[in-house]
Short mmCIF file of C-alpha atoms in Angstrom, two decimals:
data_model
loop_
_atom_site.label_atom_id
_atom_site.label_comp_id
_atom_site.label_asym_id
_atom_site.label_seq_id
_atom_site.Cartn_x
_atom_site.Cartn_y
_atom_site.Cartn_z
CA MET A 1 5.01 100.29 111.87
CA GLY A 2 1.59 101.57 113.37
CA LYS A 3 0.52 104.46 115.49
CA LEU A 4 0.59 102.28 118.58
CA PHE A 5 2.29 99.24 117.71
CA GLY A 6 6.01 99.46 117.38
CA THR A 7 8.48 96.84 116.35
CA ASP A 8 7.79 94.96 119.46
CA GLY A 9 4.30 95.79 120.66
CA ILE A 10 2.75 98.78 122.35
CA ARG A 11 5.40 100.34 124.68
CA GLY A 12 5.24 103.53 126.92
CA VAL A 13 5.93 104.82 130.26
CA VAL A 14 3.20 103.72 132.67
CA GLY A 15 0.66 106.50 133.92
CA GLU A 16 1.84 108.80 131.07
CA ASN A 17 1.29 107.40 127.75
CA LEU A 18 0.38 103.80 128.91
CA THR A 19 -2.41 103.73 131.49
CA ALA A 20 -4.85 101.04 133.17
CA GLU A 21 -7.55 102.58 131.01
CA MET A 22 -5.74 102.34 127.87
CA ALA A 23 -4.81 98.47 128.62
CA TYR A 24 -8.36 97.79 129.20
CA HIS A 25 -9.32 99.19 125.79
CA ILE A 26 -6.37 97.12 124.21
CA GLY A 27 -7.53 93.92 125.73
CA GLN A 28 -11.27 94.49 124.34
CA ALA A 29 -9.60 95.41 120.91
CA ILE A 30 -7.49 92.25 121.06
CA ALA A 31 -10.52 89.94 122.05
CA LEU A 32 -12.92 91.55 119.50
CA THR A 33 -10.27 91.33 116.59
CA LEU A 34 -9.61 87.70 117.50
CA GLU A 35 -13.41 86.75 117.49
CA GLU A 36 -13.60 88.12 114.09
CA GLU A 37 -11.02 85.74 112.92
CA VAL A 38 -11.97 82.62 114.55
CA GLY A 39 -15.64 83.09 114.54
CA ARG A 40 -16.21 82.54 118.51
CA PRO A 41 -14.93 84.32 121.66
CA PRO A 42 -11.40 83.62 121.79
CA LEU A 43 -9.04 82.05 124.48
CA ILE A 44 -6.05 84.18 125.23
CA THR A 45 -3.26 83.56 127.34
CA ILE A 46 -1.42 86.09 129.33
CA GLY A 47 1.96 86.26 131.17
CA LYS A 48 4.06 89.13 132.70
CA ASP A 49 7.45 90.44 134.01
CA THR A 50 8.05 91.64 137.38
CA ARG A 51 7.72 95.37 136.99
CA ILE A 52 5.48 96.95 139.45
CA SER A 53 3.00 98.04 136.82
CA SER A 54 2.48 94.57 135.37
CA ASP A 55 -0.15 93.55 137.99
CA MET A 56 -2.17 96.46 137.21
CA LEU A 57 -1.84 96.25 133.57
CA GLU A 58 -2.56 92.57 133.71
CA GLY A 59 -5.92 93.10 135.59
CA ALA A 60 -6.88 95.72 133.17
CA ILE A 61 -6.32 93.72 130.06
CA MET A 62 -8.02 90.40 131.54
CA ALA A 63 -10.97 92.83 132.57
CA GLY A 64 -10.95 94.19 128.66
CA ILE A 65 -10.79 90.75 127.34
CA THR A 66 -13.61 89.14 129.65
CA SER A 67 -15.91 92.30 129.23
CA VAL A 68 -16.32 91.46 125.53
CA GLY A 69 -16.69 87.63 125.98
CA GLY A 70 -13.17 86.43 125.67
CA ASP A 71 -11.71 83.99 128.12
CA VAL A 72 -8.13 84.32 129.55
CA MET A 73 -5.61 81.99 130.80
CA PRO A 74 -3.20 84.02 133.40
CA LEU A 75 0.30 82.60 133.26
CA SER A 76 1.45 84.63 136.36
CA THR A 77 5.19 85.71 135.88
CA ILE A 78 6.84 84.13 133.04
CA PRO A 79 9.54 84.83 130.23
CA THR A 80 8.03 86.16 127.00
CA PRO A 81 8.99 82.97 125.16
CA ALA A 82 7.30 80.67 127.68
CA VAL A 83 4.04 82.48 126.67
CA ALA A 84 4.67 81.97 122.99
CA TYR A 85 5.26 78.07 123.77
CA LEU A 86 2.39 77.50 126.08
CA THR A 87 -0.05 79.46 123.86
CA VAL A 88 0.48 76.99 121.37
CA THR A 89 0.62 73.95 123.96
CA VAL A 90 -2.96 74.70 125.23
CA ALA A 91 -4.37 75.51 121.77
CA ALA A 92 -5.20 79.10 122.86
CA ASP A 93 -5.93 81.64 120.10
CA ALA A 94 -3.47 84.23 121.18
CA GLY A 95 -0.98 85.02 123.97
CA VAL A 96 -0.26 88.50 125.59
CA VAL A 97 2.67 89.50 127.17
CA ILE A 98 3.32 92.38 129.45
CA SER A 99 6.72 93.64 129.41
CA ALA A 100 9.14 96.15 128.22
CA SER A 101 12.03 93.77 128.11
CA HIS A 102 15.56 95.41 128.85
CA ASN A 103 13.88 98.89 129.49
CA PRO A 104 13.76 100.42 133.09
CA PHE A 105 10.85 99.69 135.30
CA GLN A 106 8.82 102.80 134.72
CA HIS A 107 8.38 101.45 131.23
CA ASN A 108 5.94 98.56 130.25
CA GLY A 109 4.48 96.91 127.06
CA ILE A 110 1.88 94.90 125.65
CA LYS A 111 2.80 92.62 122.81
CA VAL A 112 0.53 89.71 121.28
CA PHE A 113 1.52 86.31 119.83
CA ASN A 114 -0.89 84.39 117.64
CA GLY A 115 -1.92 80.78 118.18
CA GLU A 116 0.78 79.24 116.47
CA GLY A 117 3.35 81.40 118.77
CA TYR A 118 4.54 83.92 116.40
CA LYS A 119 4.07 87.56 116.91
CA LEU A 120 0.77 89.02 115.59
CA SER A 121 1.08 89.95 111.95
CA ASP A 122 1.20 93.54 110.76
CA VAL A 123 -2.57 93.21 109.37
CA LEU A 124 -4.10 92.03 112.86
CA GLU A 125 -2.01 94.75 114.70
CA GLU A 126 -3.44 97.30 112.39
CA ARG A 127 -7.13 96.08 112.73
CA ILE A 128 -6.63 96.30 116.71
CA GLU A 129 -5.39 99.83 116.41
CA GLN A 130 -8.39 100.75 114.17
CA LYS A 131 -10.80 99.82 117.11
CA LEU A 132 -8.47 101.60 119.60
CA LEU A 133 -8.03 104.78 117.39
CA ALA A 134 -11.79 105.00 116.51
CA ALA A 135 -12.54 105.83 120.00
CA ALA A 136 -15.97 104.38 119.59
CA PRO A 137 -17.61 102.25 122.65
CA MET A 138 -16.78 98.53 122.23
CA PRO A 139 -19.74 96.19 122.65
CA ILE A 140 -19.57 94.55 126.04
CA LYS A 141 -21.51 91.35 126.94
CA THR A 142 -23.65 90.74 129.85
CA GLY A 143 -24.88 87.63 131.79
CA ALA A 144 -23.50 84.34 130.82
CA GLU A 145 -21.72 85.75 127.69
CA ILE A 146 -19.04 87.52 130.03
CA GLY A 147 -15.87 85.68 129.69
CA LYS A 148 -13.97 83.84 132.19
CA ARG A 149 -10.75 83.83 134.05
CA ILE A 150 -9.43 80.22 133.91
CA HIS A 151 -7.62 79.52 137.22
CA GLY A 152 -4.53 77.12 137.93
CA MET A 153 -2.45 77.99 135.07
CA LYS A 154 0.76 78.94 137.01
CA LYS A 155 1.82 75.25 137.02
CA LEU A 156 2.06 75.49 133.08
CA LYS A 157 5.48 77.02 133.50
CA TYR A 158 6.64 73.56 134.34
CA GLU A 159 5.64 72.38 130.98
CA TYR A 160 7.90 75.23 129.36
CA ILE A 161 10.71 74.19 131.85
CA LYS A 162 10.25 70.52 130.61
CA HIS A 163 10.50 71.44 126.96
CA LEU A 164 13.81 73.40 127.30
CA ALA A 165 15.65 70.87 129.23
CA ALA A 166 14.59 68.26 126.48
CA THR A 167 16.61 70.16 123.93
CA VAL A 168 19.84 69.24 125.68
CA GLN A 169 21.23 65.62 125.25
CA ASP A 170 24.04 66.06 127.93
CA ASP A 171 23.75 66.40 131.69
CA LEU A 172 26.22 69.45 131.41
CA GLY A 173 27.99 67.79 134.42
CA GLY A 174 31.48 69.51 135.48
CA LEU A 175 30.35 73.07 134.38
CA ARG A 176 30.23 75.80 136.82
CA VAL A 177 27.91 78.67 135.80
CA LEU A 178 26.74 82.12 137.40
CA ILE A 179 23.23 83.28 136.19
CA ASP A 180 21.85 86.70 136.26
CA CYS A 181 18.16 86.94 136.15
CA ALA A 182 17.92 90.46 136.05
CA ASN A 183 15.39 90.75 138.65
CA GLY A 184 12.98 89.88 135.81
CA ALA A 185 10.99 86.96 134.70
CA ALA A 186 13.77 84.55 134.54
CA ALA A 187 13.77 84.44 138.17
CA ALA A 188 10.62 82.44 138.03
CA THR A 189 12.02 79.51 135.87
CA ALA A 190 15.68 79.62 135.70
CA PRO A 191 16.34 78.24 138.98
CA ASP A 192 13.99 75.23 138.31
CA LEU A 193 15.25 74.83 134.71
CA PHE A 194 19.12 74.46 135.70
CA THR A 195 18.30 72.05 138.43
CA ASN A 196 17.45 69.45 135.69
CA PHE A 197 21.22 68.91 135.11
CA ALA A 198 24.27 68.05 136.97
CA ILE A 199 25.55 71.58 136.47
CA GLU A 200 26.84 73.63 139.49
CA ALA A 201 24.68 76.82 138.88
CA ASP A 202 24.45 79.99 141.21
CA PHE A 203 22.41 82.80 140.63
CA ILE A 204 22.40 86.65 141.25
CA HIS A 205 19.78 89.39 140.79
CA ARG A 206 16.90 86.85 141.28
CA LYS A 207 15.10 88.96 144.01
CA PRO A 208 12.39 91.19 142.13
CA ASN A 209 10.96 93.96 143.94
CA GLY A 210 8.97 95.64 141.27
CA THR A 211 11.36 98.51 140.58
CA ASN A 212 14.72 96.79 140.43
CA ILE A 213 14.13 94.87 137.10
CA ASN A 214 17.16 95.56 134.73
CA LEU A 215 18.78 97.84 137.29
CA LYS A 216 22.52 97.59 136.86
CA CYS A 217 22.06 93.90 136.22
CA GLY A 218 21.08 91.41 133.36
CA SER A 219 22.12 91.67 129.85
CA THR A 220 22.13 95.32 129.49
CA HIS A 221 24.60 95.81 132.49
CA LEU A 222 27.31 92.83 132.45
CA ASN A 223 30.00 94.63 134.74
CA SER A 224 28.83 92.97 137.98
CA LEU A 225 28.45 89.52 136.39
CA ALA A 226 31.94 89.88 134.75
CA ALA A 227 33.34 90.61 138.02
CA MET A 228 31.89 87.72 139.74
CA VAL A 229 32.64 85.12 137.11
CA THR A 230 36.18 85.82 137.08
CA ALA A 231 36.50 86.28 140.88
CA GLY A 232 34.41 82.99 141.41
CA GLU A 233 36.43 81.11 138.79
CA TYR A 234 33.15 80.15 136.93
CA ASP A 235 33.42 78.67 133.39
CA LEU A 236 30.61 80.82 132.17
CA GLY A 237 28.29 83.75 133.09
CA ILE A 238 24.80 84.05 131.78
CA ALA A 239 22.63 87.11 131.65
CA PHE A 240 19.12 87.42 130.80
CA ASP A 241 17.08 90.80 130.10
CA GLY A 242 14.02 91.51 132.17
CA ASP A 243 11.61 89.12 130.10
CA ALA A 244 14.27 86.55 129.36
CA ASP A 245 13.97 86.60 125.62
CA ARG A 246 17.81 87.65 125.27
CA CYS A 247 20.95 85.99 126.47
CA LEU A 248 24.28 87.48 126.57
CA MET A 249 27.31 85.55 128.16
CA ILE A 250 30.58 86.34 130.00
CA ASP A 251 33.66 83.98 129.24
CA GLU A 252 35.81 82.62 132.16
CA LYS A 253 38.20 85.52 131.71
CA GLY A 254 35.44 88.25 131.90
CA GLY A 255 34.93 88.87 128.21
CA VAL A 256 31.55 89.37 126.74
CA ILE A 257 30.07 86.64 124.50
CA ASP A 258 27.23 88.75 122.46
CA GLY A 259 24.73 87.55 120.11
CA ASP A 260 26.96 87.60 117.31
CA LYS A 261 29.58 85.28 118.91
CA THR A 262 26.66 82.86 120.11
CA LEU A 263 25.54 82.52 116.33
CA ALA A 264 28.82 81.71 115.32
CA VAL A 265 29.63 79.13 117.93
CA CYS A 266 26.20 77.50 117.64
CA GLY A 267 26.04 77.99 113.72
CA ARG A 268 29.26 76.14 113.17
CA TYR A 269 28.20 73.36 115.57
CA MET A 270 25.17 72.82 113.54
CA ARG A 271 27.15 72.85 110.34
CA ASP A 272 29.36 70.32 111.77
CA GLN A 273 26.26 68.16 112.67
CA GLY A 274 24.81 68.40 109.20
CA TYR A 275 21.88 70.49 110.05
CA LEU A 276 22.41 74.11 109.16
CA THR A 277 20.05 74.40 106.42
CA GLY A 278 21.59 76.06 103.37
CA ARG A 279 24.73 76.41 105.44
CA THR A 280 23.12 79.98 106.55
CA ILE A 281 22.85 82.17 109.51
CA VAL A 282 20.38 84.82 109.48
CA GLY A 283 21.78 88.16 111.33
CA THR A 284 20.90 91.86 110.89
CA VAL A 285 22.51 95.11 109.56
CA MET A 286 23.86 95.51 113.05
CA SER A 287 25.88 92.11 113.10
CA ASN A 288 29.50 92.97 113.62
CA MET A 289 31.85 92.84 110.77
CA GLY A 290 33.64 89.96 112.58
CA LEU A 291 30.80 87.74 112.29
CA HIS A 292 30.86 88.24 108.40
CA GLU A 293 34.64 87.37 108.63
CA PHE A 294 33.92 84.50 110.48
CA CYS A 295 31.25 83.16 107.90
CA ASN A 296 33.54 83.89 105.08
CA LYS A 297 36.39 81.82 106.44
CA ASN A 298 34.04 78.81 107.52
CA ASN A 299 32.14 78.62 104.10
CA ILE A 300 28.89 79.80 105.94
CA ARG A 301 26.51 82.32 104.30
CA LEU A 302 25.38 85.14 106.44
CA ILE A 303 22.20 86.89 105.28
CA CYS A 304 21.43 90.27 107.14
CA THR A 305 17.80 91.70 107.59
CA PRO A 306 16.84 95.06 108.92
CA VAL A 307 16.84 95.17 112.91
CA GLY A 308 14.52 93.48 114.84
CA ASP A 309 13.80 89.70 115.54
CA ARG A 310 10.53 89.90 113.85
CA ASN A 311 12.62 90.56 110.56
CA VAL A 312 14.98 87.74 111.46
CA LEU A 313 12.25 85.52 111.80
CA GLU A 314 10.46 86.25 108.97
CA LYS A 315 13.40 85.49 106.89
CA MET A 316 14.18 82.27 108.62
CA LEU A 317 10.58 80.97 108.07
CA LYS A 318 10.47 81.94 104.47
CA SER A 319 13.66 79.98 103.50
CA GLY A 320 13.69 77.20 106.06
CA TYR A 321 16.69 78.52 107.96
CA ARG A 322 17.30 77.18 111.46
CA ILE A 323 19.37 79.69 113.50
CA GLY A 324 19.22 83.44 113.40
CA GLY A 325 19.51 86.55 115.78
CA GLU A 326 20.72 89.76 116.77
CA GLN A 327 24.08 91.06 118.29
CA SER A 328 21.96 92.15 121.28
CA GLY A 329 21.20 88.57 122.25
CA HIS A 330 18.07 87.60 120.62
CA THR A 331 18.77 84.18 119.24
CA ILE A 332 16.17 82.14 117.40
CA PHE A 333 16.24 78.27 117.07
CA THR A 334 13.34 77.22 114.96
CA ASP A 335 13.73 73.62 115.60
CA PHE A 336 12.60 74.58 119.28
CA ALA A 337 10.99 77.81 119.47
CA THR A 338 8.99 80.47 117.50
CA THR A 339 10.63 83.28 118.99
CA GLY A 340 13.98 84.28 120.67
CA ASP A 341 14.57 82.62 124.01
CA GLY A 342 17.28 83.38 126.26
CA GLN A 343 17.28 80.25 128.29
CA LEU A 344 17.22 78.11 125.38
CA THR A 345 20.05 80.00 123.84
CA ALA A 346 22.20 79.44 127.18
CA LEU A 347 21.48 75.60 127.16
CA GLN A 348 22.34 75.21 123.59
CA PHE A 349 25.82 77.06 124.10
CA LEU A 350 26.49 75.02 127.30
CA GLN A 351 25.98 71.88 125.58
CA ILE A 352 28.40 72.90 122.84
CA LEU A 353 30.83 74.16 125.61
CA LYS A 354 30.72 70.80 127.44
CA LEU A 355 31.34 68.75 124.17
CA SER A 356 34.09 71.00 122.96
CA GLY A 357 36.31 70.53 125.79
CA GLN A 358 37.32 74.07 125.35
CA THR A 359 37.02 77.00 127.68
CA ALA A 360 34.29 79.52 126.74
CA SER A 361 36.97 82.28 125.58
CA GLU A 362 38.70 79.64 123.30
CA LEU A 363 35.13 78.69 121.94
CA ALA A 364 34.08 82.12 121.35
CA ALA A 365 37.32 83.30 119.76
CA ILE A 366 36.18 81.72 116.41
CA CYS A 367 34.40 85.07 115.79
CA PRO A 368 36.39 88.33 116.21
CA SER A 369 34.80 91.54 117.13
CA TYR A 370 35.59 94.75 115.39
CA PRO A 371 35.76 97.75 117.62
CA GLN A 372 32.06 99.28 117.47
CA THR A 373 30.37 102.42 119.16
CA LEU A 374 26.75 102.91 119.66
CA ILE A 375 25.33 106.12 120.64
CA ASN A 376 21.76 106.58 121.56
CA VAL A 377 20.70 110.18 120.69
CA GLU A 378 17.53 111.08 122.69
CA LEU A 379 14.80 112.97 120.87
CA PRO A 380 11.55 114.91 121.72
CA ASN A 381 8.77 112.23 121.93
CA GLN A 382 6.75 113.50 119.32
CA PRO A 383 5.05 111.61 116.39
CA GLY A 384 6.96 111.77 113.33
CA HIS A 385 10.10 113.24 114.69
CA LYS A 386 12.43 110.44 114.15
CA GLU A 387 11.24 110.06 110.57
CA LYS A 388 11.94 113.82 109.91
CA VAL A 389 15.61 113.43 111.23
CA MET A 390 16.23 110.46 109.13
CA ALA A 391 14.86 112.27 106.09
CA SER A 392 17.43 115.04 106.81
CA GLN A 393 19.74 115.70 103.84
CA ALA A 394 22.13 117.07 106.31
CA LEU A 395 22.54 113.82 108.09
CA ALA A 396 22.69 111.73 104.78
CA ASP A 397 25.73 114.05 103.55
CA ALA A 398 27.40 113.65 107.08
CA ILE A 399 26.95 110.03 107.09
CA ALA A 400 28.71 109.91 103.37
CA ARG A 401 31.30 111.85 104.70
CA GLU A 402 32.06 109.70 107.56
CA GLU A 403 31.99 106.65 105.46
CA GLY A 404 34.42 108.01 103.04
CA ILE A 405 36.97 108.93 105.93
CA LEU A 406 36.77 105.15 107.18
CA GLY A 407 37.27 103.87 103.63
CA GLY A 408 36.61 100.18 103.25
CA ASP A 409 37.80 99.28 106.89
CA GLY A 410 34.61 100.26 108.82
CA ARG A 411 30.84 100.92 108.35
CA VAL A 412 28.26 103.50 109.58
CA LEU A 413 24.68 102.77 110.58
CA VAL A 414 22.14 105.27 111.67
CA ARG A 415 18.50 104.14 112.35
CA PRO A 416 15.44 105.06 114.48
CA SER A 417 14.82 102.99 117.53
CA GLY A 418 11.54 101.07 117.13
CA THR A 419 10.45 101.31 120.78
CA GLU A 420 12.06 104.66 122.05
CA PRO A 421 12.25 108.20 120.86
CA LEU A 422 16.03 107.63 120.05
CA ILE A 423 18.29 107.76 117.12
CA ARG A 424 20.92 105.14 117.19
CA VAL A 425 24.30 105.81 115.76
CA MET A 426 26.50 102.63 115.24
CA VAL A 427 30.05 102.84 113.93
CA GLU A 428 32.60 100.07 113.43
CA ALA A 429 36.29 100.82 112.67
CA LYS A 430 39.65 99.40 112.87
CA THR A 431 40.36 101.24 115.96
CA VAL A 432 38.29 102.44 119.07
CA GLN A 433 39.46 105.95 118.31
CA GLN A 434 37.98 105.94 114.88
CA ALA A 435 34.91 104.41 115.59
CA GLU A 436 34.30 106.76 118.61
CA GLU A 437 35.30 110.04 116.65
CA CYS A 438 33.03 109.02 113.91
CA ALA A 439 30.02 108.20 116.00
CA GLY A 440 30.53 111.33 117.99
CA HIS A 441 30.30 113.63 114.93
CA LEU A 442 27.05 111.99 113.87
CA ALA A 443 25.60 111.99 117.26
CA ASP A 444 26.61 115.75 117.79
CA LEU A 445 24.84 116.60 114.23
CA VAL A 446 21.69 114.59 115.25
CA LYS A 447 21.37 116.80 118.63
CA THR A 448 21.74 120.11 116.64
CA LEU A 449 19.42 119.25 113.58
CA LYS A 450 16.59 121.90 113.30
CA ILE A 451 13.47 119.94 112.63
#
């Protein structure tokens, strides 16, 4: 991880540590680095979510790109995975996404996909950082060498929608679903996508105003969706996050279908159809013990990577695996996408639900969930602080002590957030009380550590 790029691009609070001036220089650095790679002025797509700051940052990045000679294709408001897909479709050299995913509207971020639709390599991110941190003036173009903004690109979203619809061979007729767009990027595509099917779909939180993205809605706030699913007798509730690369679901009884359960349901279906490569699902160290249990019982191998969809995808591509993801709802189907895609995930699950003849709760019950407690401990937003906490011997001793108390019936995972000044304390145990007590002890220690 670099000084500016975290696990999911450059993130910050707009107006504080992420400014329009900074975005301008990021645009310049991206374009210049790509020109070094391809030997000519690059072509770059750019998409954004619905945050009030996204228009400002988009304008600044486009100005930066064109000032050094790059051409830019603005896709307007569109999900992150759509930018990855369309970057490949139009043969662009890279795609830029302006989004802070599931974070509050005050935050925003900038991440880059390469011309093949994958997140930019660490090497290229480092070269972009070097240009930014050097603080030297970047060579700008004049006259006819200035880059162009290519107009009329908003319609490309229908190419993306058509691609997603083609991944499902059933019309999904007979299903009733309620879809939470999180007042984010999914509001620009989900209504058009689901009209391709005979499904009865209703939508909530699809009226973004710039400040209501992820606000008590979407995949990080499932209570309102769960209440409406049960009250309205829907077959399934679907929740996206702000940039629609995540998907969590609610069954007809109001129960949560998280990323682990989605991996189990889709992985078993793929196994039964004969295309689960290596009979393997790729998860992360955060995957619930219930997913491990499911895989053991179903003769499926579960490989766990460090947290982050980048790590999951890297393992999938290296070994040819076809499904992987995170408990938080990033699910990757390499047959159809180069990154996690919430709407694609929803369609794959809906197809299996329709073909199974079961209810969503029955389908998801194949994967148990062990009680899990996650506490996010806020830290001072200072460089290196998280690393110092993680290196503390007192913390290591406390983790070993709590693991001893849990014995073999639980586990502890303490890790730094890759995008925020947080230490995440996760504990799984046989009972909720055990998990909460253990997590509480460790969180209290992190708060009081003298660094």
